[in-house]
Amino acid sequence: MKKIFDIFRFGITGAGIGSIITTIYLYFMAGGICKTKDFAVWITASAVIGILTMLIYSDKLNLIVATLIHFVFSFVIVFSASLICGYGSNAIEIIKNILPIFLIIYLVIYIAFFLISKLNEKKINNSLKEKNSN
């Protein structure tokens, strides 16, 4: 049951992050015009990427391997979503259109989550030190 809850939690987190990014991107790049299909495709893709993020928290893979797998599969998901939404006439055009923005968004999110994790680690360590000193 915990595994199902974790999948759901990661999926919802991914969809939440994806909805914010999609809204911002569409506002600046498409003038706020959005097809329902496009929004649904991106929210679904974001949820799948969110579930895929569980790899990074796995004890079975080191962080570098997990990140590489996550990065590659995330790009495949974004490429597939772009293909479904018709963001290019062929694979090369789609890759040229999405790669720069994908790299920027991926790096920003990755760095943000990394920093949040480090802050949480620091809080936990400080709490443990306080508890052990008493």
CSV table of N, CA and C in Angstrom, one decimal:
chain,number,residue,atom,x,y,z
A,1,MET,N,0.8,-1.2,0.0
A,1,MET,CA,0.0,0.0,0.0
A,1,MET,C,0.9,1.3,0.0
A,2,LYS,N,2.0,1.2,0.7
A,2,LYS,CA,2.9,2.4,0.8
A,2,LYS,C,3.4,2.7,-0.6
A,3,LYS,N,3.8,1.6,-1.4
A,3,LYS,CA,4.3,1.8,-2.7
A,3,LYS,C,3.3,2.5,-3.6
A,4,ILE,N,2.1,2.1,-3.5
A,4,ILE,CA,1.0,2.8,-4.3
A,4,ILE,C,0.9,4.2,-3.9
A,5,PHE,N,0.9,4.5,-2.6
A,5,PHE,CA,0.8,5.9,-2.1
A,5,PHE,C,2.0,6.7,-2.6
A,6,ASP,N,3.2,6.1,-2.6
A,6,ASP,CA,4.4,6.8,-3.1
A,6,ASP,C,4.3,7.1,-4.6
A,7,ILE,N,3.8,6.2,-5.4
A,7,ILE,CA,3.6,6.4,-6.8
A,7,ILE,C,2.6,7.5,-7.0
A,8,PHE,N,1.5,7.5,-6.3
A,8,PHE,CA,0.5,8.6,-6.4
A,8,PHE,C,1.1,9.9,-6.0
A,9,ARG,N,1.9,9.9,-4.9
A,9,ARG,CA,2.5,11.2,-4.4
A,9,ARG,C,3.4,11.8,-5.4
A,10,PHE,N,4.3,10.9,-5.9
A,10,PHE,CA,5.3,11.4,-6.9
A,10,PHE,C,4.6,11.9,-8.2
A,11,GLY,N,3.6,11.1,-8.6
A,11,GLY,CA,2.8,11.5,-9.8
A,11,GLY,C,2.1,12.9,-9.6
A,12,ILE,N,1.5,13.1,-8.5
A,12,ILE,CA,0.8,14.3,-8.2
A,12,ILE,C,1.8,15.5,-8.1
A,13,THR,N,3.0,15.2,-7.5
A,13,THR,CA,4.0,16.3,-7.4
A,13,THR,C,4.5,16.6,-8.8
A,14,GLY,N,4.7,15.6,-9.6
A,14,GLY,CA,5.2,15.9,-11.0
A,14,GLY,C,4.1,16.7,-11.8
A,15,ALA,N,2.9,16.3,-11.6
A,15,ALA,CA,1.8,17.0,-12.3
A,15,ALA,C,1.7,18.4,-11.8
A,16,GLY,N,1.9,18.6,-10.5
A,16,GLY,CA,1.9,20.0,-10.0
A,16,GLY,C,3.0,20.9,-10.5
A,17,ILE,N,4.2,20.3,-10.5
A,17,ILE,CA,5.3,21.1,-11.1
A,17,ILE,C,5.1,21.3,-12.6
A,18,GLY,N,4.6,20.3,-13.3
A,18,GLY,CA,4.4,20.4,-14.7
A,18,GLY,C,3.3,21.4,-15.0
A,19,SER,N,2.3,21.5,-14.2
A,19,SER,CA,1.2,22.5,-14.5
A,19,SER,C,1.7,23.9,-14.3
A,20,ILE,N,2.6,24.1,-13.4
A,20,ILE,CA,3.2,25.5,-13.2
A,20,ILE,C,4.1,25.8,-14.4
A,21,ILE,N,4.9,24.9,-14.8
A,21,ILE,CA,5.8,25.1,-15.9
A,21,ILE,C,5.1,25.3,-17.2
A,22,THR,N,4.1,24.4,-17.4
A,22,THR,CA,3.2,24.5,-18.6
A,22,THR,C,2.5,25.9,-18.7
A,23,THR,N,2.0,26.3,-17.6
A,23,THR,CA,1.3,27.6,-17.6
A,23,THR,C,2.2,28.7,-17.9
A,24,ILE,N,3.4,28.7,-17.3
A,24,ILE,CA,4.3,29.8,-17.5
A,24,ILE,C,4.8,29.8,-19.0
A,25,TYR,N,5.2,28.6,-19.4
A,25,TYR,CA,5.6,28.4,-20.8
A,25,TYR,C,4.6,28.9,-21.8
A,26,LEU,N,3.4,28.4,-21.6
A,26,LEU,CA,2.3,28.8,-22.6
A,26,LEU,C,2.0,30.3,-22.5
A,27,TYR,N,2.1,30.9,-21.4
A,27,TYR,CA,1.9,32.3,-21.3
A,27,TYR,C,2.9,33.1,-22.1
A,28,PHE,N,4.2,32.8,-21.9
A,28,PHE,CA,5.2,33.5,-22.6
A,28,PHE,C,5.4,33.1,-24.0
A,29,MET,N,5.3,31.9,-24.3
A,29,MET,CA,5.6,31.4,-25.7
A,29,MET,C,4.4,31.3,-26.6
A,30,ALA,N,3.2,31.1,-26.1
A,30,ALA,CA,2.0,31.0,-26.9
A,30,ALA,C,1.0,32.1,-26.6
A,31,GLY,N,1.4,33.1,-25.9
A,31,GLY,CA,0.5,34.2,-25.6
A,31,GLY,C,-0.7,33.8,-24.8
A,32,GLY,N,-0.6,32.7,-24.0
A,32,GLY,CA,-1.6,32.3,-23.1
A,32,GLY,C,-2.7,31.4,-23.8
A,33,ILE,N,-2.5,31.2,-25.1
A,33,ILE,CA,-3.5,30.3,-25.8
A,33,ILE,C,-3.0,28.9,-25.6
A,34,CYS,N,-4.0,28.1,-25.2
A,34,CYS,CA,-3.6,26.7,-24.9
A,34,CYS,C,-4.8,25.8,-25.4
A,35,LYS,N,-4.4,24.7,-26.1
A,35,LYS,CA,-5.4,23.7,-26.5
A,35,LYS,C,-5.5,22.8,-25.3
A,36,THR,N,-6.7,22.3,-25.0
A,36,THR,CA,-7.0,21.4,-23.9
A,36,THR,C,-6.1,20.1,-24.1
A,37,LYS,N,-6.0,19.6,-25.3
A,37,LYS,CA,-5.2,18.4,-25.6
A,37,LYS,C,-3.8,18.7,-25.1
A,38,ASP,N,-3.2,19.8,-25.5
A,38,ASP,CA,-1.8,20.1,-25.1
A,38,ASP,C,-1.6,20.1,-23.6
A,39,PHE,N,-2.5,20.8,-22.9
A,39,PHE,CA,-2.4,20.9,-21.5
A,39,PHE,C,-2.5,19.5,-20.9
A,40,ALA,N,-3.5,18.7,-21.3
A,40,ALA,CA,-3.6,17.3,-20.8
A,40,ALA,C,-2.4,16.5,-21.1
A,41,VAL,N,-1.8,16.6,-22.3
A,41,VAL,CA,-0.6,15.8,-22.6
A,41,VAL,C,0.5,16.2,-21.7
A,42,TRP,N,0.7,17.5,-21.4
A,42,TRP,CA,1.8,17.9,-20.6
A,42,TRP,C,1.6,17.6,-19.1
A,43,ILE,N,0.4,17.6,-18.7
A,43,ILE,CA,0.2,17.3,-17.3
A,43,ILE,C,0.4,15.8,-17.1
A,44,THR,N,-0.1,15.0,-18.1
A,44,THR,CA,0.2,13.5,-18.0
A,44,THR,C,1.7,13.2,-18.1
A,45,ALA,N,2.4,13.9,-19.0
A,45,ALA,CA,3.8,13.7,-19.1
A,45,ALA,C,4.5,14.1,-17.8
A,46,SER,N,4.1,15.2,-17.2
A,46,SER,CA,4.7,15.6,-16.0
A,46,SER,C,4.5,14.6,-14.8
A,47,ALA,N,3.3,14.0,-14.8
A,47,ALA,CA,3.0,13.0,-13.8
A,47,ALA,C,3.9,11.8,-14.0
A,48,VAL,N,4.1,11.4,-15.2
A,48,VAL,CA,4.9,10.2,-15.5
A,48,VAL,C,6.4,10.5,-15.1
A,49,ILE,N,6.8,11.7,-15.4
A,49,ILE,CA,8.2,12.1,-15.0
A,49,ILE,C,8.3,12.2,-13.5
A,50,GLY,N,7.2,12.6,-12.8
A,50,GLY,CA,7.2,12.6,-11.4
A,50,GLY,C,7.4,11.2,-10.8
A,51,ILE,N,6.7,10.3,-11.4
A,51,ILE,CA,6.8,8.9,-10.9
A,51,ILE,C,8.2,8.4,-11.2
A,52,LEU,N,8.7,8.7,-12.4
A,52,LEU,CA,10.1,8.3,-12.7
A,52,LEU,C,11.1,8.9,-11.7
A,53,THR,N,10.8,10.0,-11.1
A,53,THR,CA,11.7,10.6,-10.1
A,53,THR,C,11.9,9.7,-8.9
A,54,MET,N,11.1,8.7,-8.7
A,54,MET,CA,11.3,7.7,-7.6
A,54,MET,C,12.6,7.0,-7.8
A,55,LEU,N,13.1,6.9,-9.0
A,55,LEU,CA,14.5,6.3,-9.3
A,55,LEU,C,15.6,7.1,-8.5
A,56,ILE,N,15.5,8.4,-8.5
A,56,ILE,CA,16.5,9.2,-7.8
A,56,ILE,C,16.6,8.9,-6.3
A,57,TYR,N,15.4,8.5,-5.7
A,57,TYR,CA,15.4,8.3,-4.3
A,57,TYR,C,15.6,6.8,-4.0
A,58,SER,N,15.9,6.0,-5.0
A,58,SER,CA,16.1,4.6,-4.8
A,58,SER,C,17.5,4.3,-4.2
A,59,ASP,N,17.5,3.3,-3.3
A,59,ASP,CA,18.7,2.9,-2.6
A,59,ASP,C,19.5,1.9,-3.5
A,60,LYS,N,18.8,1.4,-4.6
A,60,LYS,CA,19.4,0.4,-5.4
A,60,LYS,C,20.3,1.0,-6.5
A,61,LEU,N,20.2,2.3,-6.8
A,61,LEU,CA,21.0,2.9,-7.8
A,61,LEU,C,21.8,4.1,-7.2
A,62,ASN,N,23.0,4.3,-7.6
A,62,ASN,CA,23.7,5.5,-7.1
A,62,ASN,C,23.1,6.7,-7.8
A,63,LEU,N,23.3,7.9,-7.3
A,63,LEU,CA,22.7,9.1,-7.7
A,63,LEU,C,23.0,9.4,-9.2
A,64,ILE,N,24.3,9.2,-9.6
A,64,ILE,CA,24.6,9.5,-11.0
A,64,ILE,C,23.9,8.6,-12.0
A,65,VAL,N,23.9,7.3,-11.7
A,65,VAL,CA,23.1,6.4,-12.6
A,65,VAL,C,21.7,6.7,-12.6
A,66,ALA,N,21.1,7.0,-11.5
A,66,ALA,CA,19.7,7.3,-11.4
A,66,ALA,C,19.3,8.6,-12.1
A,67,THR,N,20.2,9.6,-12.0
A,67,THR,CA,20.0,10.8,-12.7
A,67,THR,C,20.1,10.7,-14.2
A,68,LEU,N,21.1,9.9,-14.6
A,68,LEU,CA,21.2,9.7,-16.1
A,68,LEU,C,20.0,9.0,-16.7
A,69,ILE,N,19.5,7.9,-16.0
A,69,ILE,CA,18.3,7.2,-16.4
A,69,ILE,C,17.1,8.2,-16.4
A,70,HIS,N,17.0,8.9,-15.3
A,70,HIS,CA,15.9,9.9,-15.2
A,70,HIS,C,15.9,10.9,-16.3
A,71,PHE,N,17.1,11.4,-16.6
A,71,PHE,CA,17.3,12.5,-17.6
A,71,PHE,C,16.9,11.9,-19.0
A,72,VAL,N,17.4,10.7,-19.4
A,72,VAL,CA,17.1,10.2,-20.7
A,72,VAL,C,15.6,9.9,-20.8
A,73,PHE,N,15.0,9.2,-19.9
A,73,PHE,CA,13.6,8.9,-20.0
A,73,PHE,C,12.7,10.1,-19.9
A,74,SER,N,13.1,11.1,-19.1
A,74,SER,CA,12.4,12.4,-19.1
A,74,SER,C,12.4,13.0,-20.5
A,75,PHE,N,13.6,13.0,-21.1
A,75,PHE,CA,13.7,13.6,-22.5
A,75,PHE,C,12.8,12.8,-23.5
A,76,VAL,N,12.8,11.5,-23.4
A,76,VAL,CA,11.9,10.7,-24.2
A,76,VAL,C,10.5,11.0,-24.0
A,77,ILE,N,10.1,11.2,-22.8
A,77,ILE,CA,8.7,11.6,-22.5
A,77,ILE,C,8.4,13.0,-23.0
A,78,VAL,N,9.3,13.9,-22.8
A,78,VAL,CA,9.0,15.3,-23.4
A,78,VAL,C,9.0,15.3,-24.9
A,79,PHE,N,9.9,14.5,-25.5
A,79,PHE,CA,9.9,14.4,-27.0
A,79,PHE,C,8.6,13.8,-27.4
A,80,SER,N,8.1,12.7,-26.8
A,80,SER,CA,6.8,12.1,-27.1
A,80,SER,C,5.7,13.0,-27.0
A,81,ALA,N,5.6,13.8,-25.9
A,81,ALA,CA,4.6,14.8,-25.7
A,81,ALA,C,4.6,15.9,-26.8
A,82,SER,N,5.8,16.3,-27.1
A,82,SER,CA,6.0,17.3,-28.2
A,82,SER,C,5.5,16.7,-29.5
A,83,LEU,N,5.8,15.5,-29.8
A,83,LEU,CA,5.3,14.8,-31.0
A,83,LEU,C,3.8,14.7,-31.1
A,84,ILE,N,3.2,14.3,-29.9
A,84,ILE,CA,1.7,14.3,-29.9
A,84,ILE,C,1.1,15.7,-30.1
A,85,CYS,N,1.7,16.7,-29.5
A,85,CYS,CA,1.2,18.1,-29.7
A,85,CYS,C,1.5,18.7,-31.0
A,86,GLY,N,2.4,18.0,-31.8
A,86,GLY,CA,2.7,18.6,-33.1
A,86,GLY,C,3.6,19.8,-33.1
A,87,TYR,N,4.7,19.7,-32.3
A,87,TYR,CA,5.6,20.8,-32.1
A,87,TYR,C,6.7,20.8,-33.2
A,88,GLY,N,6.6,20.0,-34.2
A,88,GLY,CA,7.5,20.0,-35.3
A,88,GLY,C,7.1,19.0,-36.3
A,89,SER,N,7.7,19.1,-37.5
A,89,SER,CA,7.3,18.2,-38.6
A,89,SER,C,8.1,17.0,-38.7
A,90,ASN,N,9.2,16.9,-38.0
A,90,ASN,CA,10.0,15.7,-37.9
A,90,ASN,C,10.8,15.7,-36.6
A,91,ALA,N,11.4,14.5,-36.4
A,91,ALA,CA,12.1,14.3,-35.1
A,91,ALA,C,13.2,15.3,-34.9
A,92,ILE,N,14.0,15.6,-35.9
A,92,ILE,CA,15.1,16.6,-35.8
A,92,ILE,C,14.6,18.0,-35.4
A,93,GLU,N,13.5,18.4,-36.0
A,93,GLU,CA,12.9,19.7,-35.8
A,93,GLU,C,12.4,19.8,-34.3
A,94,ILE,N,11.8,18.7,-33.9
A,94,ILE,CA,11.2,18.7,-32.5
A,94,ILE,C,12.4,18.7,-31.5
A,95,ILE,N,13.4,18.0,-31.8
A,95,ILE,CA,14.6,18.0,-30.8
A,95,ILE,C,15.2,19.4,-30.8
A,96,LYS,N,15.4,20.0,-32.0
A,96,LYS,CA,15.9,21.4,-32.0
A,96,LYS,C,15.0,22.4,-31.2
A,97,ASN,N,13.7,22.1,-31.3
A,97,ASN,CA,12.8,23.1,-30.7
A,97,ASN,C,12.7,22.9,-29.1
A,98,ILE,N,12.9,21.6,-28.7
A,98,ILE,CA,12.6,21.4,-27.3
A,98,ILE,C,13.9,21.2,-26.4
A,99,LEU,N,15.0,20.9,-27.0
A,99,LEU,CA,16.2,20.6,-26.3
A,99,LEU,C,16.7,21.7,-25.4
A,100,PRO,N,16.8,22.9,-25.9
A,100,PRO,CA,17.3,24.0,-25.1
A,100,PRO,C,16.4,24.3,-23.8
A,101,ILE,N,15.1,24.4,-24.1
A,101,ILE,CA,14.2,24.6,-22.9
A,101,ILE,C,14.1,23.5,-22.0
A,102,PHE,N,14.2,22.2,-22.5
A,102,PHE,CA,14.2,21.0,-21.7
A,102,PHE,C,15.5,21.1,-20.7
A,103,LEU,N,16.6,21.4,-21.3
A,103,LEU,CA,17.9,21.4,-20.5
A,103,LEU,C,17.8,22.5,-19.4
A,104,ILE,N,17.3,23.6,-19.7
A,104,ILE,CA,17.1,24.7,-18.7
A,104,ILE,C,16.2,24.3,-17.6
A,105,ILE,N,15.0,23.8,-18.0
A,105,ILE,CA,14.0,23.4,-17.0
A,105,ILE,C,14.5,22.3,-16.1
A,106,TYR,N,15.1,21.3,-16.8
A,106,TYR,CA,15.6,20.1,-16.0
A,106,TYR,C,16.7,20.6,-15.0
A,107,LEU,N,17.6,21.4,-15.5
A,107,LEU,CA,18.7,21.9,-14.5
A,107,LEU,C,18.1,22.7,-13.4
A,108,VAL,N,17.2,23.6,-13.7
A,108,VAL,CA,16.6,24.4,-12.6
A,108,VAL,C,15.9,23.5,-11.6
A,109,ILE,N,15.0,22.6,-12.1
A,109,ILE,CA,14.3,21.7,-11.1
A,109,ILE,C,15.3,20.8,-10.4
A,110,TYR,N,16.3,20.3,-11.1
A,110,TYR,CA,17.2,19.4,-10.4
A,110,TYR,C,18.0,20.1,-9.3
A,111,ILE,N,18.5,21.3,-9.6
A,111,ILE,CA,19.2,22.1,-8.6
A,111,ILE,C,18.3,22.4,-7.5
A,112,ALA,N,17.1,22.8,-7.7
A,112,ALA,CA,16.2,23.2,-6.7
A,112,ALA,C,15.9,22.0,-5.7
A,113,PHE,N,15.6,20.8,-6.3
A,113,PHE,CA,15.4,19.7,-5.5
A,113,PHE,C,16.6,19.2,-4.7
A,114,PHE,N,17.8,19.4,-5.3
A,114,PHE,CA,19.0,19.1,-4.7
A,114,PHE,C,19.3,20.0,-3.5
A,115,LEU,N,19.1,21.3,-3.7
A,115,LEU,CA,19.2,22.2,-2.5
A,115,LEU,C,18.2,22.0,-1.4
A,116,ILE,N,17.0,21.7,-1.8
A,116,ILE,CA,15.9,21.4,-0.8
A,116,ILE,C,16.3,20.1,0.0
A,117,SER,N,16.8,19.1,-0.7
A,117,SER,CA,17.3,17.9,0.0
A,117,SER,C,18.4,18.2,1.0
A,118,LYS,N,19.4,19.0,0.5
A,118,LYS,CA,20.5,19.4,1.4
A,118,LYS,C,20.0,20.1,2.6
A,119,LEU,N,19.1,21.1,2.4
A,119,LEU,CA,18.5,21.8,3.6
A,119,LEU,C,17.8,20.9,4.6
A,120,ASN,N,17.0,19.9,4.0
A,120,ASN,CA,16.4,18.9,4.9
A,120,ASN,C,17.4,18.1,5.6
A,121,GLU,N,18.4,17.7,4.9
A,121,GLU,CA,19.5,16.9,5.6
A,121,GLU,C,20.1,17.7,6.8
A,122,LYS,N,20.3,19.0,6.5
A,122,LYS,CA,21.0,19.8,7.5
A,122,LYS,C,20.0,19.9,8.8
A,123,LYS,N,18.7,20.1,8.5
A,123,LYS,CA,17.8,20.2,9.6
A,123,LYS,C,17.7,18.9,10.4
A,124,ILE,N,17.7,17.8,9.7
A,124,ILE,CA,17.6,16.5,10.4
A,124,ILE,C,18.9,16.3,11.2
A,125,ASN,N,20.1,16.6,10.6
A,125,ASN,CA,21.3,16.5,11.4
A,125,ASN,C,21.4,17.4,12.6
A,126,ASN,N,20.9,18.6,12.4
A,126,ASN,CA,20.9,19.5,13.6
A,126,ASN,C,20.0,19.0,14.7
A,127,SER,N,18.8,18.5,14.3
A,127,SER,CA,17.9,17.9,15.3
A,127,SER,C,18.5,16.7,16.0
A,128,LEU,N,19.2,15.9,15.2
A,128,LEU,CA,19.8,14.7,15.8
A,128,LEU,C,20.9,15.1,16.8
A,129,LYS,N,21.7,16.1,16.4
A,129,LYS,CA,22.8,16.6,17.3
A,129,LYS,C,22.2,17.2,18.6
A,130,GLU,N,21.1,18.0,18.5
A,130,GLU,CA,20.5,18.5,19.7
A,130,GLU,C,19.9,17.4,20.6
A,131,LYS,N,19.3,16.4,19.9
A,131,LYS,CA,18.8,15.3,20.7
A,131,LYS,C,19.9,14.5,21.4
A,132,ASN,N,21.0,14.3,20.7
A,132,ASN,CA,22.1,13.5,21.3
A,132,ASN,C,22.8,14.3,22.4
A,133,SER,N,22.8,15.6,22.3
A,133,SER,CA,23.5,16.4,23.3
A,133,SER,C,22.7,16.5,24.6
A,134,ASN,N,21.4,16.3,24.5
A,134,ASN,CA,20.6,16.3,25.7
A,134,ASN,C,20.6,15.1,26.5
